[in-house]
Short mmCIF file of C-alpha atoms in Angstrom, two decimals:
data_model
loop_
_atom_site.label_atom_id
_atom_site.label_comp_id
_atom_site.label_asym_id
_atom_site.label_seq_id
_atom_site.Cartn_x
_atom_site.Cartn_y
_atom_site.Cartn_z
CA MET W 22 2.25 18.70 -26.04
CA ARG W 23 0.82 15.45 -24.76
CA LEU W 24 -0.47 15.58 -21.23
CA SER W 25 0.71 12.89 -18.81
CA LEU W 26 -1.28 11.77 -15.78
CA SER W 27 1.73 9.76 -14.72
CA ASP W 28 3.84 12.90 -14.40
CA LYS W 29 1.17 14.68 -12.36
CA LEU W 30 0.71 11.83 -9.91
CA GLY W 31 4.46 11.29 -9.86
CA THR W 32 4.81 14.87 -8.58
CA ILE W 33 2.42 14.12 -5.71
CA LEU W 34 4.32 10.90 -4.92
CA GLN W 35 7.62 12.81 -4.94
CA GLU W 36 6.19 15.49 -2.62
CA GLY W 37 5.12 12.89 -0.06
CA TRP W 38 8.44 11.09 -0.24
CA MET W 39 10.40 14.32 0.24
CA ILE W 40 8.40 15.20 3.39
CA ILE W 41 9.22 11.74 4.77
CA GLN W 42 12.89 12.18 3.89
CA GLN W 43 13.06 15.66 5.50
CA HIS W 44 11.64 14.29 8.81
CA ARG W 45 13.38 10.93 8.65
CA ASP W 46 15.12 11.11 12.05
CA ASP W 47 11.99 12.25 13.92
CA ILE W 48 9.92 9.57 12.13
CA LEU W 49 12.40 6.83 13.01
CA SER W 50 12.42 7.98 16.61
CA ALA W 51 8.61 7.85 16.74
CA TRP W 52 8.60 4.34 15.26
CA LEU W 53 11.15 3.10 17.81
CA ASP W 54 9.20 4.62 20.68
CA GLN W 55 6.10 2.87 19.40
CA CYS W 56 8.01 -0.41 19.15
CA ASP W 57 9.40 -0.06 22.70
CA GLU W 58 5.88 0.60 24.00
CA LEU W 59 4.60 -2.58 22.32
CA GLN W 60 7.53 -4.61 23.68
CA ASP W 61 6.86 -3.35 27.20
CA LYS W 62 3.28 -4.58 26.85
CA GLN W 63 4.55 -7.85 25.28
CA HIS W 64 2.28 -7.17 22.33
CA ALA W 65 2.45 -9.57 19.36
CA ALA W 66 2.90 -6.64 16.95
CA ALA W 67 6.26 -5.63 18.52
CA ARG W 68 8.40 -8.03 16.51
CA PRO W 69 6.77 -7.41 13.09
CA LEU W 70 7.03 -3.65 13.68
CA LYS W 71 10.73 -3.99 14.52
CA LEU W 72 11.31 -5.93 11.30
CA ALA W 73 9.45 -3.27 9.31
CA ILE W 74 11.51 -0.51 10.90
CA ASP W 75 14.69 -2.41 10.02
CA ALA W 76 13.56 -2.55 6.37
CA PHE W 77 13.09 1.20 6.26
CA SER W 78 16.35 1.83 8.13
CA SER W 79 18.33 -0.37 5.76
CA GLN W 80 16.97 1.47 2.75
CA TRP W 81 17.80 4.84 4.29
CA LEU W 82 21.48 3.77 4.40
CA HIS W 83 21.44 3.88 0.56
CA PRO W 84 19.89 7.25 -0.30
CA VAL W 85 18.24 7.80 -3.70
CA ASN W 86 16.82 10.91 -5.37
CA ASP W 87 13.54 9.58 -6.70
CA ALA W 88 10.39 8.34 -4.98
CA GLY W 89 9.92 5.52 -7.46
CA GLU W 90 13.47 4.18 -6.90
CA TRP W 91 12.97 4.47 -3.15
CA LEU W 92 9.75 2.47 -3.24
CA ALA W 93 11.27 -0.22 -5.42
CA ALA W 94 14.34 -0.54 -3.17
CA LEU W 95 12.21 -0.51 -0.03
CA ARG W 96 10.04 -3.27 -1.42
CA ARG W 97 13.20 -5.41 -1.94
CA GLU W 98 14.31 -4.73 1.65
CA TRP W 99 10.85 -5.56 2.87
CA GLU W 100 10.91 -8.91 1.10
CA ILE W 101 14.24 -9.72 2.75
CA LYS W 102 13.44 -8.57 6.26
CA VAL W 103 9.64 -8.73 6.56
CA GLY W 104 8.69 -11.25 3.88
CA GLU W 105 7.29 -13.69 6.45
CA LEU W 106 4.33 -11.41 7.26
CA SER W 107 0.90 -12.18 5.87
CA PRO W 108 -0.87 -9.52 3.73
CA ASN W 109 -3.08 -8.62 6.72
CA GLN W 110 -0.08 -8.20 9.03
CA THR W 111 1.63 -6.13 6.38
CA THR W 112 -1.39 -3.85 6.15
CA VAL W 113 -1.43 -3.40 9.93
CA MET W 114 2.30 -2.59 10.07
CA LEU W 115 2.15 -0.06 7.22
CA THR W 116 -0.91 1.57 8.74
CA MET W 117 0.78 1.94 12.13
CA MET W 118 3.91 3.39 10.52
CA GLU W 119 1.96 5.81 8.33
CA ASN W 120 -0.13 7.06 11.27
CA ALA W 121 3.07 7.75 13.19
CA ILE W 122 4.38 9.80 10.28
CA HIS W 123 1.21 11.91 10.16
CA GLU W 124 1.49 12.59 13.92
CA THR W 125 5.18 13.43 13.62
CA ILE W 126 4.91 15.95 10.80
CA GLN W 127 1.74 17.41 12.38
CA SER W 128 3.72 18.16 15.55
CA SER W 129 6.36 19.79 13.29
CA GLY W 130 3.79 22.28 12.00
CA ILE W 131 2.82 20.60 8.73
CA THR W 132 -0.99 20.70 8.73
CA GLU W 133 -1.86 21.20 5.05
CA PHE W 134 -4.24 18.58 3.74
CA ARG W 135 -2.28 18.13 0.50
CA SER W 136 0.93 17.30 2.40
CA HIS W 137 -0.73 14.60 4.48
CA GLN W 138 -2.54 13.30 1.39
CA ALA W 139 0.81 13.03 -0.46
CA ILE W 140 2.21 10.87 2.36
CA GLN W 141 -0.95 8.74 2.26
CA TYR W 142 -0.37 8.28 -1.50
CA VAL W 143 3.20 7.12 -0.90
CA PHE W 144 2.02 4.45 1.50
CA SER W 145 -0.79 3.36 -0.77
CA LYS W 146 1.74 2.74 -3.58
CA LEU W 147 4.06 0.99 -1.16
CA HIS W 148 1.18 -1.25 -0.06
CA GLU W 149 0.46 -2.08 -3.72
CA LEU W 150 4.07 -3.01 -4.36
CA ILE W 151 4.39 -5.24 -1.31
CA ASN W 152 1.05 -7.01 -1.44
CA SER W 153 0.82 -7.35 -5.23
CA SER W 154 4.19 -8.89 -6.08
CA GLY W 155 2.73 -10.89 -8.94
CA CYS W 156 1.70 -7.71 -10.72
CA MET W 157 4.78 -5.63 -10.02
CA GLU W 158 6.67 -3.81 -12.69
CA PRO W 159 9.63 -5.89 -13.87
CA ASP W 160 12.82 -5.13 -11.95
CA TRP W 161 16.02 -4.59 -13.92
CA ASP W 162 18.31 -5.54 -11.03
CA ARG W 163 16.42 -8.72 -10.22
CA PHE W 164 16.28 -9.74 -13.88
CA LEU W 165 20.01 -9.21 -14.50
CA GLU W 166 20.92 -10.97 -11.26
CA GLN W 167 18.89 -14.01 -12.34
CA LEU W 168 20.47 -14.01 -15.81
CA ALA W 169 23.97 -13.87 -14.40
CA SER W 170 23.21 -16.59 -11.84
CA PHE W 171 21.70 -19.23 -14.15
CA LYS W 172 23.80 -22.40 -13.80
CA GLN W 173 22.96 -23.51 -17.33
CA LEU W 174 24.09 -20.23 -18.87
CA PRO W 175 27.88 -19.94 -19.39
CA VAL W 176 28.06 -16.43 -17.93
CA ALA W 177 30.30 -15.56 -14.97
CA TRP W 178 28.88 -12.08 -14.36
CA ILE W 179 27.25 -9.04 -15.98
CA ALA W 180 28.39 -5.51 -15.24
CA ARG W 181 26.29 -2.39 -15.78
CA LEU W 182 28.48 0.46 -17.00
CA ALA W 183 28.12 4.20 -16.63
CA LYS W 184 30.07 7.31 -17.69
CA SER W 185 31.73 9.65 -15.22
CA ALA W 186 31.81 13.41 -15.65
CA ASP W 187 35.09 13.26 -17.60
CA GLY W 188 33.66 10.69 -20.05
CA SER W 189 35.51 7.66 -18.70
CA LEU W 190 33.66 4.36 -18.16
CA TYR W 191 33.21 2.68 -14.79
CA VAL W 192 31.29 -0.30 -13.44
CA GLU W 193 28.12 1.01 -11.76
CA LYS W 194 26.89 -2.41 -10.56
CA TRP W 195 27.90 -6.06 -10.70
CA TYR W 196 25.55 -9.03 -11.16
CA GLY W 197 26.51 -12.71 -10.70
CA ASP W 198 29.72 -14.25 -9.32
CA ALA W 199 32.24 -11.46 -9.71
CA SER W 200 34.87 -12.02 -7.01
CA PRO W 201 35.15 -9.45 -4.20
CA SER W 202 38.75 -8.77 -5.21
CA LEU W 203 37.66 -7.98 -8.78
CA VAL W 204 34.89 -5.70 -7.59
CA GLU W 205 37.31 -3.91 -5.33
CA SER W 206 40.07 -3.62 -7.93
CA VAL W 207 38.08 -2.41 -10.91
CA LYS W 208 37.15 1.22 -10.56
CA GLN W 209 37.14 2.71 -14.05
CA GLY W 210 38.89 2.92 -17.37
CA GLU W 211 39.15 5.66 -19.97
CA THR W 212 37.67 3.60 -22.81
CA MET W 213 35.84 0.31 -23.26
CA PHE W 214 39.06 -1.30 -24.45
CA SER W 215 41.13 -0.10 -21.49
CA LEU W 216 38.36 -1.07 -19.03
CA CYS W 217 38.21 -4.62 -20.49
CA GLU W 218 41.98 -4.94 -20.44
CA HIS W 219 42.06 -3.83 -16.79
CA ILE W 220 39.35 -6.34 -15.82
CA LEU W 221 41.10 -9.23 -17.60
CA SER W 222 44.41 -8.40 -15.91
CA CYS W 223 42.66 -8.38 -12.54
CA MET W 224 41.14 -11.79 -13.31
CA GLY W 225 44.63 -13.22 -14.03
CA GLU W 226 44.85 -16.77 -15.36
CA GLU W 227 41.12 -17.27 -14.81
CA GLY W 228 40.43 -14.55 -17.40
CA LYS W 229 41.86 -16.67 -20.23
CA ARG W 230 38.76 -18.88 -20.45
CA TRP W 231 36.40 -15.91 -20.58
CA ARG W 232 35.66 -13.18 -23.06
CA LEU W 233 34.23 -9.75 -22.31
CA VAL W 234 31.44 -8.63 -24.63
CA PRO W 235 30.02 -5.06 -24.59
CA LEU W 236 26.23 -5.19 -24.89
CA PRO W 237 24.48 -1.85 -25.56
CA TRP W 238 20.77 -1.70 -24.74
CA GLY W 239 18.81 1.51 -25.07
CA ASP W 240 20.50 4.11 -22.87
CA ALA W 241 22.31 1.42 -20.91
CA MET W 242 25.63 -0.37 -21.56
CA PHE W 243 26.40 -3.82 -20.15
CA LEU W 244 29.60 -5.85 -20.10
CA VAL W 245 29.06 -9.61 -20.24
CA CYS W 246 31.72 -12.08 -19.07
CA ALA W 247 31.00 -15.28 -21.03
CA GLU W 248 32.91 -18.46 -21.79
CA GLU W 249 35.30 -18.03 -24.70
CA GLU W 250 33.94 -20.90 -26.83
CA GLU W 251 30.25 -20.16 -26.22
CA ARG W 252 28.79 -18.39 -29.29
CA LEU W 253 25.07 -18.40 -28.43
CA VAL W 254 25.25 -16.42 -25.19
CA ILE W 255 24.91 -12.99 -26.69
CA PRO W 256 21.95 -13.86 -28.99
CA PHE W 257 20.27 -15.48 -25.99
CA LEU W 258 20.87 -12.42 -23.81
CA LEU W 259 19.60 -10.08 -26.55
CA HIS W 260 16.43 -12.15 -26.82
CA ALA W 261 16.00 -12.17 -23.04
CA LEU W 262 16.44 -8.38 -22.92
CA GLU W 263 13.88 -7.97 -25.72
CA GLN W 264 11.36 -10.13 -23.81
CA PHE W 265 12.05 -8.19 -20.62
CA HIS W 266 11.54 -4.89 -22.44
CA THR W 267 8.25 -6.14 -23.94
CA THR W 268 7.00 -7.23 -20.53
CA GLN W 269 8.12 -3.97 -18.95
CA ALA W 270 6.34 -1.92 -21.61
CA ALA W 271 3.13 -3.93 -21.26
CA THR W 272 3.18 -3.57 -17.48
CA ALA W 273 3.78 0.16 -17.77
CA ARG W 274 0.85 0.53 -20.17
CA THR W 275 -1.44 -1.41 -17.82
CA LYS W 276 -0.25 0.71 -14.93
CA GLU W 277 -0.86 3.97 -16.79
CA GLN W 278 -4.34 2.83 -17.88
CA THR W 279 -5.39 2.51 -14.23
CA LEU W 280 -3.80 5.70 -12.94
CA TRP W 281 -7.11 7.53 -13.38
CA LYS W 282 -8.35 5.55 -10.38
CA ASP W 283 -5.61 7.07 -8.21
CA ALA W 284 -6.41 10.54 -9.49
CA ALA W 285 -10.16 10.07 -8.92
CA LEU W 286 -9.59 8.85 -5.37
CA LEU W 287 -7.36 11.84 -4.52
CA PHE W 288 -9.89 14.23 -6.04
CA ASP W 289 -12.77 12.68 -4.10
CA GLN W 290 -10.80 13.00 -0.82
CA TRP W 291 -10.12 16.64 -1.69
CA ILE W 292 -13.70 17.72 -2.41
CA MET W 293 -15.32 15.68 0.38
CA ARG W 294 -13.94 18.19 2.90
CA ALA W 295 -16.43 20.79 1.63
CA LYS W 296 -18.97 21.97 4.22
CA SER W 297 -20.90 24.38 2.03
CA LEU W 298 -21.81 24.98 -1.60
CA HIS W 299 -19.21 27.76 -1.78
CA GLU W 300 -16.44 25.47 -0.49
CA ALA W 301 -17.55 22.67 -2.82
CA ILE W 302 -17.29 25.01 -5.82
CA GLU W 303 -13.78 26.14 -4.82
CA TYR W 304 -12.52 22.63 -4.04
CA ILE W 305 -13.87 21.21 -7.28
CA SER W 306 -12.29 23.95 -9.37
CA SER W 307 -8.90 23.67 -7.65
CA GLY W 308 -9.10 19.84 -7.63
CA PHE W 309 -9.29 19.63 -11.41
CA VAL W 310 -5.88 21.37 -11.54
CA ALA W 311 -4.35 19.72 -8.43
CA TYR W 312 -4.87 16.15 -9.62
CA LEU W 313 -4.90 16.45 -13.41
CA PRO W 314 -2.20 18.02 -15.68
CA PHE W 315 -4.16 21.24 -16.28
CA GLU W 316 -3.25 24.82 -15.31
CA ARG W 317 -6.63 26.61 -15.25
CA CYS W 318 -10.22 25.72 -14.50
CA ALA W 319 -13.42 27.72 -15.01
CA LEU W 320 -16.51 26.19 -13.39
CA PHE W 321 -19.98 26.92 -14.79
CA ALA W 322 -23.54 26.07 -13.76
CA TYR W 323 -26.06 25.05 -16.40
CA SER W 324 -29.76 25.87 -16.21
CA SER W 325 -31.94 23.66 -18.36
CA ALA W 326 -34.87 25.98 -17.66
CA ASP W 327 -33.48 28.87 -19.69
CA GLU W 328 -30.71 26.84 -21.43
CA SER W 329 -27.93 29.12 -20.12
CA GLY W 330 -24.54 28.79 -18.54
CA PHE W 331 -23.43 30.90 -15.54
CA GLY W 332 -19.87 31.45 -14.34
CA LEU W 333 -19.36 30.12 -10.79
CA TYR W 334 -15.61 30.17 -10.14
CA GLY W 335 -12.27 30.59 -11.83
CA TYR W 336 -9.17 28.85 -10.51
CA GLN W 337 -5.91 30.41 -11.74
CA LEU W 338 -8.18 32.82 -13.62
CA ASP W 339 -9.75 36.20 -12.80
CA ASN W 340 -12.65 35.04 -10.66
CA ASN W 341 -14.72 38.17 -11.28
CA GLN W 342 -14.35 37.77 -15.05
CA ILE W 343 -15.59 34.19 -14.84
CA LYS W 344 -18.52 35.10 -12.58
CA SER W 345 -19.60 37.81 -15.00
CA ILE W 346 -20.16 35.29 -17.81
CA HIS W 347 -23.78 34.43 -18.59
CA GLU W 348 -24.39 32.88 -21.98
CA HIS W 349 -27.32 31.18 -23.70
CA ILE W 350 -26.24 27.88 -25.29
CA ASP W 351 -27.35 29.17 -28.69
CA ARG W 352 -24.15 31.26 -28.55
CA LEU W 353 -22.15 28.11 -27.69
CA PRO W 354 -22.80 25.71 -30.64
CA ILE W 355 -20.41 23.05 -29.41
CA ILE W 356 -22.21 22.94 -26.03
CA LYS W 357 -25.65 22.99 -27.63
CA GLN W 358 -24.82 20.07 -29.91
CA TYR W 359 -23.39 18.14 -26.96
CA ILE W 360 -26.52 18.63 -24.84
CA GLN W 361 -28.70 17.60 -27.76
CA ARG W 362 -26.70 14.38 -28.13
CA LEU W 363 -27.17 13.65 -24.43
CA GLN W 364 -30.90 14.14 -24.82
CA TRP W 365 -30.98 11.73 -27.75
CA LEU W 366 -29.14 9.09 -25.72
CA GLY W 367 -31.85 9.12 -23.05
CA ARG W 368 -32.03 9.84 -19.36
CA HIS W 369 -30.52 6.82 -17.66
CA MET W 370 -26.83 7.38 -18.29
CA THR W 371 -24.00 6.69 -15.84
CA ASN W 372 -21.03 7.91 -17.86
CA VAL W 373 -21.11 11.21 -19.72
CA PRO W 374 -17.90 11.77 -21.72
CA PRO W 375 -15.98 15.09 -21.77
CA ILE W 376 -15.38 17.20 -24.91
CA TYR W 377 -11.85 17.69 -26.15
CA VAL W 378 -11.50 20.80 -28.34
CA PRO W 379 -8.04 21.03 -30.01
CA ARG W 380 -8.71 24.63 -31.06
CA ALA W 381 -10.97 26.68 -28.82
CA SER W 382 -11.60 29.23 -31.58
CA GLN W 383 -13.65 26.55 -33.38
CA GLY W 384 -15.98 25.97 -30.44
CA LEU W 385 -16.24 29.09 -28.27
CA PRO W 386 -17.10 32.78 -28.94
CA ALA W 387 -14.12 34.79 -30.20
CA LYS W 388 -14.36 37.29 -27.33
CA TYR W 389 -13.67 34.59 -24.72
CA VAL W 390 -10.93 32.98 -26.79
CA GLU W 391 -9.20 36.34 -27.03
CA GLN W 392 -9.90 37.41 -23.43
CA PHE W 393 -8.47 34.25 -21.84
CA GLN W 394 -6.00 33.38 -24.66
CA LEU W 395 -7.56 29.95 -25.11
CA GLU W 396 -6.03 27.33 -27.39
CA SER W 397 -6.79 23.69 -26.60
CA ILE W 398 -9.50 23.06 -23.99
CA VAL W 399 -11.38 20.22 -22.37
CA ILE W 400 -15.02 20.65 -21.35
CA ALA W 401 -15.77 18.38 -18.41
CA PRO W 402 -19.51 17.83 -17.85
CA ILE W 403 -20.58 18.22 -14.22
CA TYR W 404 -23.08 15.40 -14.24
CA VAL W 405 -25.13 13.77 -11.43
CA PRO W 406 -25.30 10.03 -12.26
CA SER W 407 -27.75 9.25 -9.44
CA GLU W 408 -30.23 11.77 -10.88
CA SER W 409 -29.24 11.53 -14.58
CA ARG W 410 -28.92 15.30 -14.99
CA LEU W 411 -26.34 17.77 -16.21
CA ILE W 412 -25.84 20.69 -13.84
CA GLY W 413 -22.70 22.36 -15.17
CA ALA W 414 -19.33 22.07 -16.80
CA ALA W 415 -15.66 22.76 -16.09
CA ILE W 416 -13.53 24.25 -18.84
CA LEU W 417 -9.91 23.19 -18.48
CA ASP W 418 -6.72 24.20 -20.24
CA CYS W 419 -2.95 24.26 -19.82
CA GLY W 420 -2.47 28.01 -19.73
CA PRO W 421 -2.64 30.92 -22.17
CA GLY W 422 -2.03 29.94 -25.81
CA THR W 423 -1.06 26.34 -24.97
CA SER W 424 -2.22 23.46 -27.15
CA PHE W 425 -2.19 19.87 -25.95
CA GLN W 426 -3.34 16.35 -26.74
CA LEU W 427 -5.58 14.31 -24.44
CA SER W 428 -4.71 10.73 -23.56
CA ASN W 429 -7.27 8.05 -22.74
CA ASP W 430 -6.40 7.90 -19.04
CA ILE W 431 -6.87 11.64 -18.60
CA TYR W 432 -10.08 11.48 -20.64
CA THR W 433 -11.42 8.84 -18.22
CA ALA W 434 -10.24 10.76 -15.18
CA VAL W 435 -11.93 13.96 -16.35
CA MET W 436 -15.20 12.07 -16.76
CA LYS W 437 -14.98 10.56 -13.25
CA PHE W 438 -14.06 13.93 -11.72
CA GLY W 439 -17.17 15.43 -13.34
CA GLN W 440 -19.34 12.71 -11.83
CA SER W 441 -17.95 13.19 -8.33
CA ALA W 442 -18.28 16.97 -8.66
CA GLY W 443 -21.88 16.57 -9.81
CA GLU W 444 -22.85 14.45 -6.84
CA MET W 445 -21.14 16.84 -4.45
CA LEU W 446 -22.82 19.96 -5.88
CA ALA W 447 -26.20 18.21 -5.99
CA LYS W 448 -25.86 17.44 -2.28
CA PHE W 449 -25.45 21.13 -1.49
CA SER W 450 -28.12 22.37 -3.87
CA GLY W 451 -30.81 21.48 -1.37
CA GLY W 452 -32.79 19.26 -3.75
CA ARG W 453 -33.37 22.04 -6.23
CA PRO W 454 -33.67 20.88 -9.85
CA GLU W 455 -31.16 23.52 -11.00
CA LEU W 456 -27.83 24.26 -9.37
CA VAL W 457 -27.90 27.79 -10.73
CA GLN W 458 -30.97 28.57 -8.65
CA SER W 459 -28.90 28.19 -5.52
CA THR W 460 -26.28 30.61 -6.79
CA PRO W 461 -28.06 33.47 -8.57
CA HIS W 462 -25.96 35.40 -11.07
CA LEU W 463 -24.87 38.62 -9.30
CA SER W 464 -22.45 41.07 -10.84
CA PRO W 465 -19.29 41.96 -8.88
CA ARG W 466 -20.81 45.33 -7.98
CA GLU W 467 -24.05 43.70 -6.75
CA ILE W 468 -22.01 41.40 -4.56
CA GLU W 469 -20.18 44.41 -3.09
CA VAL W 470 -23.51 46.08 -2.31
CA LEU W 471 -24.86 42.90 -0.74
CA LYS W 472 -21.77 42.51 1.46
CA LEU W 473 -22.16 46.06 2.76
CA VAL W 474 -25.88 45.54 3.46
CA ALA W 475 -24.99 42.31 5.31
CA GLU W 476 -22.52 44.28 7.44
CA GLY W 477 -25.39 46.58 8.43
CA ALA W 478 -24.63 49.52 6.19
CA SER W 479 -27.54 51.77 5.28
CA THR W 480 -28.25 52.82 1.69
CA TYR W 481 -26.50 56.13 2.35
CA GLU W 482 -23.45 54.46 3.94
CA ALA W 483 -23.16 51.90 1.12
CA ALA W 484 -23.42 54.68 -1.50
CA LYS W 485 -20.72 56.70 0.24
CA ARG W 486 -18.28 53.79 0.53
CA LEU W 487 -18.81 52.74 -3.10
CA HIS W 488 -18.80 56.32 -4.42
CA LEU W 489 -22.25 55.88 -5.88
CA SER W 490 -25.56 57.72 -5.54
CA GLU W 491 -28.23 56.43 -3.13
CA TYR W 492 -30.55 55.92 -6.10
CA THR W 493 -28.01 53.65 -7.80
CA VAL W 494 -27.54 51.59 -4.63
CA ARG W 495 -31.34 51.21 -4.29
CA ASP W 496 -31.45 49.98 -7.90
CA TYR W 497 -28.74 47.43 -7.10
CA VAL W 498 -30.65 46.23 -4.01
CA SER W 499 -33.86 45.85 -6.04
CA ALA W 500 -32.00 43.83 -8.69
CA ILE W 501 -30.46 41.65 -6.00
CA LEU W 502 -33.83 40.91 -4.39
CA GLN W 503 -35.29 40.04 -7.76
CA LYS W 504 -32.44 37.76 -8.79
CA MET W 505 -32.41 35.97 -5.43
CA ASN W 506 -36.18 35.69 -5.29
CA ALA W 507 -36.04 37.28 -1.83
CA LYS W 508 -38.84 39.25 -0.14
CA ASN W 509 -36.49 41.59 1.73
CA ARG W 510 -32.84 42.35 2.43
CA THR W 511 -32.68 39.97 5.37
CA GLU W 512 -33.85 37.02 3.32
CA ALA W 513 -31.36 37.93 0.57
CA ILE W 514 -28.51 38.05 3.10
CA VAL W 515 -29.47 34.67 4.59
CA LYS W 516 -29.57 33.04 1.14
CA ALA W 517 -26.26 34.65 0.17
CA ILE W 518 -24.52 33.38 3.29
CA ARG W 519 -26.02 29.90 2.94
CA ASP W 520 -24.90 29.61 -0.70
CA GLY W 521 -21.46 31.11 -0.10
CA ILE W 522 -22.02 34.17 -2.26
CA ILE W 523 -20.76 36.40 0.57
#
């Protein structure tokens, strides 16, 4: 399958829009209260806010089922009702309204960061639409309305047709100068022929100078009412539709090529909440999946001192299995070759590209391919641009046995995520040259022993609770002290708590 960043971000957009829809009445009440308060103070923002509220209210009278449709329709309402505002005034109004939404849903018990971030994303896209009208995606309704309204084009109206559940045709929308009586009279017809006959009969004598021409276009079907003697209308309309389609496709491509910026911003907001190395590792691992179309993420530290990789965290994977991995890069040829290429390129690099591996069996040891049922993977370098050093990697995939193709926008997003993750982890590594030194490789059993020691358990108590001998527990403690370069148990506990190991 081909991964789509547009679908992933569209899901976040839809989530934010649905939260707004679910709390619509409370949100509207909060906005009106805010507007009344401004009016009481005779504040200059009262009138613009009232106009903005009217735009939202008008759109809510015509419900839709998709966030994209809602944004496009709201932008049209905004142009009609609030178009007089300057870009700065628009920014102020949208910010006030968004803040009121956050307060409203917070009081309703919605406190999750992702929910509030989704709402923030909705308003960021709305702001783009309103303040960047010259770069907006072409609008079908606006385009057809203009075509049907051109005085120099012998077209009375254009109707967009749709099929009902029983297969009969009906007019979904009219564009141009269709009379109110015609719009009211024409509901549907069983076939194209019967629908056209019904429309002409409703037009009466006036219909004799017009001809109705069905015009299929992609998945859509239009009905054009053109002058009877005009023969060039349909070729002209076909050419216009082709030009519109070309522009729409080019705009969509441009939009998709910049979506990685949205994903990178959301990811940065997600990981910046980390207050410790342990939280940073968790947020980075989950963020690769939350904001990119992947299902699993395994995060590894890289030590240039002994040229080894250490498992740090597994998201949507068995965390203990990931943490138990410790491999020299000689056993990972694809990683070794990659690191060698980086060394050849020199030290002062800003962008370090990820590695796309269509078949994991050709790049990773068979035991890991079998254990985690790996197929296609992406290896995202965790790179610190400010220090020009590689400190780890994230291995990403779309679930057990799933192959996929990687698009350019996702490729770019993965690279930017790796840079942000690198800077974040470097900040929490305390200036150490190797990230792995701040998180020594402890086995699951050693971590269990360390947790009990931290709780104040004696060697005897730890042995009893773990069903081990005291000698075995002492061996574990000795290994822990050695790995953590600690002089005693207390120092080991302090380092473990600081680094989020326990």
